[in-house]
Amino acid sequence: MTTDTKNGDGRIDGRRIGLAAVRGLALALVGLPGAVLCLCLSLLSIGLIPIGVGIVTTPYVLTGVRAFTNWRRLLAAEWGGVRIPPAYRPLPKDANPWARTFGMLRDPATWRDLAWLPVDMTAGFVTALLPAVLLLYPLEGFALAIGLWRVFPDGYWYGFVPVTGQASAFGAAALGLVLLFFAHFFTPRLLDVHFRLTRAVLGGNQEELAERVRVLTETRRDAVDASAAELRRIERDLHDGAQARLVAVGMDLGTIEALLDKDPARARVLIAQARASSVEALAELRELVRGIHPPVLAERGLGDAVRALALRLPVATEVTVDLPGRAEAPVESAAYFAVSEVLANAVKHSGADRIWVDLHRADGMLRATVTDNGRGGAVVGAGSGLAGVERRLGTFDGVLAVSSPAGGPTMVTMEIPCA
């Protein structure tokens, strides 16, 4: 955020410039001794930890440092519009001095505070003081021009102008006028640089954290949407399939009960029909369960589950597995259904007559690669089955990469972090 030094009609806002100079001067005069005091006390207290004294004093000193840095965060937000959210780890209320000391020292935000103190004492002090210097130093040049040069000894310098008489005093005033001209443009901006410098050190990786929060929010929303869609699918399959067949079985049993004495032959036909309907309902329930979490995946792991999936495909599929041990159940499930969706897309759209699947683990990542010799042209986009795969993987911080030039082959690589 850059401070606006102009008002609505384009004229330079002198009040804003003066306010920036006053605020910068206050920051320089108060911030420098505060930063020096906090840094000295922190180094002394941490240095006394080996003899036990620092165990008691360090929590209080670091609490003071946090109060000082939080005050500067507040000023950065109120005076410069630069927000620096604190990111301290919480400490148990009933923690003893030992736990509080090392809990605070293990917090990366504590070390950012300590690293910021020498920066604030040097570059921070200069960027805070310069706005006041640019605005106030020209006043001395004007004072020299109206006769103040007479009370100064010979050889007095104003900037790079040696003041030896009235003519050179007018030169000092001209230099002051130039400095005042630059002050109109740079005074608020220098204060903005001071606050940005503070954010650069105290803020840590706030931009990365903000991006991470955004990604997590999107993946959580996708996971919720996917779960809701899956529940609707299960409800629809139960209603249209197994539930309808079980209702029919119940009706048949009622008719059979009425026909047992009157028409035993007809009753036997209905019994056979009810038995067939119950078998079909059981098969549909098993298929539904397999779609939620295949038993072979739970019992024998991802490799065998993908092999079993490949056996049911109408296209010749070769599966290579190199997975030492098993990943967590949610990761295996996500990988299985992602591979299943990619294989379904390949069978349905690629026109391939051969598919290769490779599963292996490397560098803490579960990697699945599906390659086909089809026509190519697969893309990740709205309405594409691969977009759903990407959302499924995103829930686990996984990634999807597609290489599918026109004419093929198509290679889809999926990676999911796993322990």
mmCIF file of C-alpha atoms in Angstrom, residues 8 11 17 27 38 76 94 163-164 206 212 224 251 280 286-287 303 311 323 332 337 342 345 375 381 389 417:
data_model
loop_
_atom_site.group_PDB
_atom_site.id
_atom_site.type_symbol
_atom_site.label_atom_id
_atom_site.label_comp_id
_atom_site.label_asym_id
_atom_site.label_seq_id
_atom_site.Cartn_x
_atom_site.Cartn_y
_atom_site.Cartn_z
ATOM 1 C CA GLY A 8 -9.138 14.774 -4.431
ATOM 2 C CA ARG A 11 -2.987 19.050 -5.125
ATOM 3 C CA ILE A 17 3.280 15.184 4.599
ATOM 4 C CA LEU A 27 9.041 6.287 15.720
ATOM 5 C CA CYS A 38 14.596 -5.204 24.223
ATOM 6 C CA ALA A 76 1.997 -0.100 11.101
ATOM 7 C CA ASP A 94 -0.416 -23.436 33.893
ATOM 8 C CA VAL A 163 28.332 28.863 4.058
ATOM 9 C CA THR A 164 30.796 31.774 4.203
ATOM 10 C CA GLN A 206 2.573 -14.266 5.611
ATOM 11 C CA ARG A 212 -1.879 -21.815 1.901
ATOM 12 C CA VAL A 224 -17.438 -31.086 1.214
ATOM 13 C CA MET A 251 -44.709 -57.585 -1.833
ATOM 14 C CA GLU A 280 -29.914 -59.245 -7.276
ATOM 15 C CA ARG A 286 -22.104 -55.460 -2.680
ATOM 16 C CA GLU A 287 -21.413 -53.325 -5.757
ATOM 17 C CA GLY A 303 -1.546 -52.592 -5.429
ATOM 18 C CA LEU A 311 -8.773 -57.300 -14.633
ATOM 19 C CA LEU A 323 4.963 -50.080 -2.706
ATOM 20 C CA GLU A 332 -5.005 -45.355 -0.409
ATOM 21 C CA PHE A 337 -10.506 -43.870 -6.909
ATOM 22 C CA VAL A 342 -8.415 -42.061 -14.989
ATOM 23 C CA ASN A 345 -11.656 -42.010 -18.920
ATOM 24 C CA ARG A 375 -5.512 -40.641 -29.577
ATOM 25 C CA GLY A 381 -10.872 -28.425 -17.295
ATOM 26 C CA VAL A 389 -9.579 -36.267 -10.021
ATOM 27 C CA PRO A 417 2.052 -37.025 0.104
#
